[in-house]
Amino acid sequence: MNVTYLHHSGFAVETQTKVLLFDYYTEGGRYAFFDPQAYGEKDIFVFVSHFHEDHYDRRILDWADNPRVRYVLSADVRTVAGFAGETLVVKPHESHDFGGIHIETLRSNDEGVAFLVKADGKTIYHAGDLNWWHWNGEPDAFNADIRQSYTTEINRLKGQEIDVAFVPADLRLEDKYDWAVAYFMQTVGAKALFPMHFWKRFDVCDMLREKADGSHIMKISQENEKFKVF
Ligand SMILES: [Zn+2]
């Protein structure tokens, strides 16, 4: 399986017969690395976890004419007039079979959903903006709600054998930046975990790798970096 880190929370995952593109964000074209033509016969699934501009780039809609491209869009994502791409619209806590892959959703504690995807015998988790958003200085009640919403959703994944996970590690949360990753690894685990949503702070990867359970954390060094996993 090949994984390409594109930008921010955007990744392309290539399995034997499929390509899964998550939360493609080019920042106005600056990081427009993904070309659906580059994958030959493989079917391409374009996932958008929610409508925020750092997760949803309307450039993806330009590929609707490509018969190999399908879309999996959270229900809060608005397309454009005339858009006719083959699309599955998803809400939290659903389960779907679509185009030869299996998709389950979690409820994000920000907007939209997180995705659990099974394709070609591999299991992939992409969190979207489901994160342990503990902000220092927020009222305790807020942070207690965040704890509850994050742990409740991640607990739903218990027992899943996840090959690759994409989980936020946002240094704006200061010393709590690693809570989402740590809880995910303790509760569910993954053979490989890619940090994301780190606003170009690539050093967060080394910071996580130095923690006690950091051996499954992947080190991302730059945009458009390619990884071979399993
Ligand atoms: Zn975001």
PDB file of N, CA and C and ligand atoms in Angstrom, residues 8 50 52 54-55 129 197, ligand 1:
ATOM      1  N   HIS A   8      -1.536  19.322   4.817  1.00  0.00           N
ATOM      2  CA  HIS A   8      -2.445  19.527   5.943  1.00  0.00           C
ATOM      3  C   HIS A   8      -3.098  18.208   6.401  1.00  0.00           C
ATOM      4  N   HIS A  50     -15.690  17.118   5.942  1.00  0.00           N
ATOM      5  CA  HIS A  50     -16.577  18.240   6.287  1.00  0.00           C
ATOM      6  C   HIS A  50     -16.225  19.434   5.419  1.00  0.00           C
ATOM      7  N   HIS A  52     -15.184  22.585   5.902  1.00  0.00           N
ATOM      8  CA  HIS A  52     -14.172  23.625   6.154  1.00  0.00           C
ATOM      9  C   HIS A  52     -13.148  23.677   5.025  1.00  0.00           C
ATOM     10  N   ASP A  54     -10.078  24.040   4.839  1.00  0.00           N
ATOM     11  CA  ASP A  54      -8.810  23.308   4.930  1.00  0.00           C
ATOM     12  C   ASP A  54      -9.002  21.792   4.795  1.00  0.00           C
ATOM     13  N   HIS A  55     -10.244  21.382   4.465  1.00  0.00           N
ATOM     14  CA  HIS A  55     -10.531  19.961   4.224  1.00  0.00           C
ATOM     15  C   HIS A  55     -11.258  19.727   2.898  1.00  0.00           C
ATOM     16  N   ASP A 129     -11.792  16.187  11.268  1.00  0.00           N
ATOM     17  CA  ASP A 129     -11.491  17.065  12.408  1.00  0.00           C
ATOM     18  C   ASP A 129     -11.977  16.480  13.733  1.00  0.00           C
ATOM     19  N   HIS A 197      -2.977  17.680  10.219  1.00  0.00           N
ATOM     20  CA  HIS A 197      -3.557  18.912  10.755  1.00  0.00           C
ATOM     21  C   HIS A 197      -2.543  19.635  11.640  1.00  0.00           C
TER      22      HIS A 197
HETATM   23 ZN    ZN B   1      -9.495  21.370  10.107  1.00  0.00          ZN
END
